[in-house]
Amino acid sequence: MDCRMLLQKFKHFIIGGMMLLGIVFGVILFILVKSAPDKLTDDELVMSSVSSAQSSETEASSQQIYVDIKGAVEKPGMYEGTASMRVWDAVMLAGGVSDAADTKQVNFSERITDQMVIYVPKIGEEVQISEKSSESLESESKDTSKINLNKASETELQALPGVGQKKAQEIIRYREENGGFKTIEDLKNISGFGEKTFEKLKESITT
């Protein structure tokens, strides 16, 4: 039996096998093509995220800010800097400190901010670091955490110890009828707020 007869006899099997192989290769190729973009997309997302973070960091560090440098420096004046700079860097823009500078009173490691005033005192000169003392700042902090009798809502007033809905409503009624509380002691003018109750509340309220 020659090759032609063999081919003629088994041509249907051969054709069927080739078609099957073609389908298998087609499926494999389809899967590879479909999965490749997904993988590429994931890689691109990672790269995009890293790039975005680096861009934000670069943008923050390159943001232009202005500082006013005064006192014992070579060239006092206003200088342009960036958010990544320290006080020392800014002072260097002003030519550095002079021979009369008292560097012990300056925190050169502090990061500069926009509209910041950097003052380098002279030796023997005392500098008030802040216009407000630590005591006044502490007092202000406490006041902001207190309940304001003239502004608090009914719900906020009920956060006070021993003050329920009825007493909260009485506080609101009193301030509406009397034009507000002049001092926290006015609270004692309301029925139900005696001396003992007031002592418990006085550290938690303000006007």
Short mmCIF file of C-alpha atoms in Angstrom, two decimals:
data_model
loop_
_atom_site.label_atom_id
_atom_site.label_comp_id
_atom_site.label_asym_id
_atom_site.label_seq_id
_atom_site.Cartn_x
_atom_site.Cartn_y
_atom_site.Cartn_z
CA MET A 1 0.00 0.00 0.00
CA ASP A 2 1.62 3.23 -1.11
CA CYS A 3 1.54 6.65 0.58
CA ARG A 4 -1.31 7.93 -1.54
CA MET A 5 -3.56 5.12 -0.53
CA LEU A 6 -2.61 5.60 3.13
CA LEU A 7 -3.34 9.31 2.91
CA GLN A 8 -6.61 8.62 1.13
CA LYS A 9 -7.63 6.05 3.73
CA PHE A 10 -6.73 8.11 6.81
CA LYS A 11 -7.25 11.64 5.45
CA HIS A 12 -10.32 12.18 7.63
CA PHE A 13 -8.33 11.31 10.76
CA ILE A 14 -5.43 13.46 9.67
CA ILE A 15 -7.69 16.45 8.90
CA GLY A 16 -9.55 15.98 12.18
CA GLY A 17 -6.28 15.81 14.12
CA MET A 18 -4.97 18.97 12.49
CA MET A 19 -8.20 20.78 13.25
CA LEU A 20 -8.01 19.65 16.87
CA LEU A 21 -4.42 20.83 17.17
CA GLY A 22 -5.42 24.14 15.60
CA ILE A 23 -8.18 24.59 18.16
CA VAL A 24 -5.84 23.74 21.05
CA PHE A 25 -3.20 26.21 19.84
CA GLY A 26 -5.90 28.81 19.34
CA VAL A 27 -7.18 28.43 22.90
CA ILE A 28 -3.63 28.60 24.32
CA LEU A 29 -2.86 31.69 22.26
CA PHE A 30 -6.12 33.34 23.38
CA ILE A 31 -5.32 32.68 27.05
CA LEU A 32 -1.78 34.06 26.68
CA VAL A 33 -2.95 37.18 24.88
CA LYS A 34 -5.70 37.82 27.43
CA SER A 35 -3.52 37.32 30.51
CA ALA A 36 -0.59 39.41 29.25
CA PRO A 37 -2.40 42.78 29.32
CA ASP A 38 -3.76 42.06 32.81
CA LYS A 39 -0.28 41.44 34.12
CA LEU A 40 0.98 44.50 32.35
CA THR A 41 -1.85 46.55 33.82
CA ASP A 42 -0.95 45.43 37.36
CA ASP A 43 2.69 46.38 36.77
CA GLU A 44 1.62 49.72 35.38
CA LEU A 45 -0.60 50.36 38.40
CA VAL A 46 2.30 49.67 40.76
CA MET A 47 4.62 51.91 38.78
CA SER A 48 1.93 54.60 38.60
CA SER A 49 1.42 54.48 42.37
CA VAL A 50 5.13 54.75 43.07
CA SER A 51 5.48 57.54 40.54
CA SER A 52 2.53 59.41 42.07
CA ALA A 53 4.00 59.14 45.58
CA GLN A 54 7.38 60.34 44.38
CA SER A 55 5.73 63.18 42.50
CA SER A 56 3.78 64.29 45.59
CA GLU A 57 6.91 64.17 47.72
CA THR A 58 8.87 66.13 45.15
CA GLU A 59 6.10 68.69 44.80
CA ALA A 60 5.92 69.20 48.58
CA SER A 61 9.68 69.59 48.91
CA SER A 62 9.84 72.05 46.02
CA GLN A 63 6.94 74.23 47.17
CA GLN A 64 8.06 77.83 47.28
CA ILE A 65 7.75 79.54 50.68
CA TYR A 66 9.01 82.83 52.07
CA VAL A 67 10.69 83.51 55.41
CA ASP A 68 11.68 86.77 57.09
CA ILE A 69 15.16 86.51 58.63
CA LYS A 70 16.09 89.08 61.25
CA GLY A 71 18.65 89.74 63.95
CA ALA A 72 22.30 88.74 64.05
CA VAL A 73 22.72 87.52 60.47
CA GLU A 74 24.91 88.93 57.75
CA LYS A 75 22.09 89.95 55.39
CA PRO A 76 18.70 90.29 57.12
CA GLY A 77 15.67 90.26 54.84
CA MET A 78 13.00 88.15 53.20
CA TYR A 79 14.17 85.02 51.42
CA GLU A 80 12.57 82.40 49.21
CA GLY A 81 12.97 78.76 50.22
CA THR A 82 11.32 75.36 50.01
CA ALA A 83 9.31 73.27 52.48
CA SER A 84 12.18 70.78 52.82
CA MET A 85 14.56 73.39 54.22
CA ARG A 86 15.58 73.82 57.87
CA VAL A 87 16.16 77.04 59.78
CA TRP A 88 19.91 76.58 59.29
CA ASP A 89 19.46 76.42 55.51
CA ALA A 90 17.42 79.61 55.57
CA VAL A 91 19.99 81.42 57.71
CA MET A 92 22.65 80.41 55.20
CA LEU A 93 20.62 82.21 52.53
CA ALA A 94 21.05 85.32 54.64
CA GLY A 95 24.82 84.92 54.63
CA GLY A 96 24.97 82.95 57.87
CA VAL A 97 25.08 84.23 61.44
CA SER A 98 27.23 87.17 62.46
CA ASP A 99 30.00 87.08 65.06
CA ALA A 100 27.63 88.60 67.63
CA ALA A 101 24.99 85.88 67.25
CA ASP A 102 23.86 83.79 70.19
CA THR A 103 23.22 80.49 68.40
CA LYS A 104 22.19 78.69 71.59
CA GLN A 105 18.77 80.34 71.49
CA VAL A 106 17.91 79.22 67.95
CA ASN A 107 16.64 75.79 66.91
CA PHE A 108 18.45 75.44 63.59
CA SER A 109 17.01 71.96 63.00
CA GLU A 110 13.40 73.21 62.83
CA ARG A 111 11.72 72.87 59.44
CA ILE A 112 10.71 76.23 57.99
CA THR A 113 7.15 77.22 57.10
CA ASP A 114 5.64 79.89 54.88
CA GLN A 115 5.63 83.43 56.41
CA MET A 116 7.91 82.26 59.22
CA VAL A 117 9.98 84.84 61.09
CA ILE A 118 13.46 83.62 61.99
CA TYR A 119 15.15 85.79 64.60
CA VAL A 120 18.76 85.22 65.61
CA PRO A 121 19.49 87.11 68.86
CA LYS A 122 22.75 88.73 69.81
CA ILE A 123 24.86 87.50 72.71
CA GLY A 124 23.34 88.74 75.96
CA GLU A 125 19.96 89.41 74.33
CA GLU A 126 16.96 87.54 75.73
CA VAL A 127 14.31 86.55 73.23
CA GLN A 128 10.69 85.81 74.06
CA ILE A 129 10.08 82.63 72.08
CA SER A 130 6.34 83.11 71.96
CA GLU A 131 4.07 86.08 72.58
CA LYS A 132 1.91 83.77 74.69
CA SER A 133 3.26 81.99 77.72
CA SER A 134 2.86 78.28 78.18
CA GLU A 135 0.39 79.03 81.00
CA SER A 136 -1.86 81.11 78.74
CA LEU A 137 -1.68 78.48 75.98
CA GLU A 138 -2.65 75.80 78.49
CA SER A 139 -5.53 77.97 79.69
CA GLU A 140 -6.75 78.47 76.11
CA SER A 141 -6.55 74.75 75.47
CA LYS A 142 -8.69 74.06 78.51
CA ASP A 143 -11.26 76.68 77.46
CA THR A 144 -11.70 75.11 74.04
CA SER A 145 -12.56 71.79 75.66
CA LYS A 146 -15.21 73.36 77.92
CA ILE A 147 -18.92 73.58 77.16
CA ASN A 148 -19.99 77.14 76.31
CA LEU A 149 -23.26 77.89 78.12
CA ASN A 150 -24.16 80.55 75.55
CA LYS A 151 -23.49 78.46 72.44
CA ALA A 152 -23.91 74.79 73.30
CA SER A 153 -26.84 72.85 71.90
CA GLU A 154 -29.21 70.83 74.03
CA THR A 155 -27.30 67.65 73.18
CA GLU A 156 -23.92 69.21 74.03
CA LEU A 157 -25.22 70.48 77.36
CA GLN A 158 -26.37 66.97 78.28
CA ALA A 159 -22.73 65.89 78.07
CA LEU A 160 -22.14 67.78 81.33
CA PRO A 161 -22.17 65.65 84.50
CA GLY A 162 -25.61 65.57 86.11
CA VAL A 163 -27.30 67.51 83.28
CA GLY A 164 -30.17 65.70 81.62
CA GLN A 165 -32.61 66.85 78.94
CA LYS A 166 -34.75 68.91 81.35
CA LYS A 167 -31.80 70.82 82.83
CA ALA A 168 -30.32 71.39 79.39
CA GLN A 169 -33.63 72.92 78.27
CA GLU A 170 -33.65 75.15 81.39
CA ILE A 171 -30.14 76.44 80.53
CA ILE A 172 -31.23 77.29 76.99
CA ARG A 173 -34.43 78.96 78.25
CA TYR A 174 -32.45 81.07 80.74
CA ARG A 175 -29.97 82.35 78.16
CA GLU A 176 -32.76 83.20 75.74
CA GLU A 177 -34.74 85.12 78.36
CA ASN A 178 -31.75 86.91 79.91
CA GLY A 179 -29.61 87.62 76.88
CA GLY A 180 -27.10 84.90 77.69
CA PHE A 181 -24.86 84.08 80.63
CA LYS A 182 -22.56 86.90 81.72
CA THR A 183 -20.50 84.60 83.95
CA ILE A 184 -20.63 80.90 84.74
CA GLU A 185 -21.91 81.82 88.20
CA ASP A 186 -25.21 82.87 86.55
CA LEU A 187 -25.92 79.15 86.26
CA LYS A 188 -26.82 79.17 89.96
CA ASN A 189 -29.79 81.41 89.12
CA ILE A 190 -31.51 78.40 87.53
CA SER A 191 -33.58 76.13 89.73
CA GLY A 192 -31.81 72.83 90.28
CA PHE A 193 -28.29 74.26 90.01
CA GLY A 194 -27.25 74.77 93.60
CA GLU A 195 -23.78 75.35 95.00
CA LYS A 196 -22.85 71.66 95.03
CA THR A 197 -23.99 71.14 91.44
CA PHE A 198 -22.15 74.26 90.35
CA GLU A 199 -18.92 73.06 91.99
CA LYS A 200 -19.12 69.88 89.93
CA LEU A 201 -19.70 71.80 86.70
CA LYS A 202 -17.53 74.91 86.98
CA GLU A 203 -14.40 73.22 85.55
CA SER A 204 -16.37 72.01 82.51
CA ILE A 205 -18.21 75.18 81.51
CA THR A 206 -17.43 78.62 80.12
CA THR A 207 -19.30 81.62 78.70
#
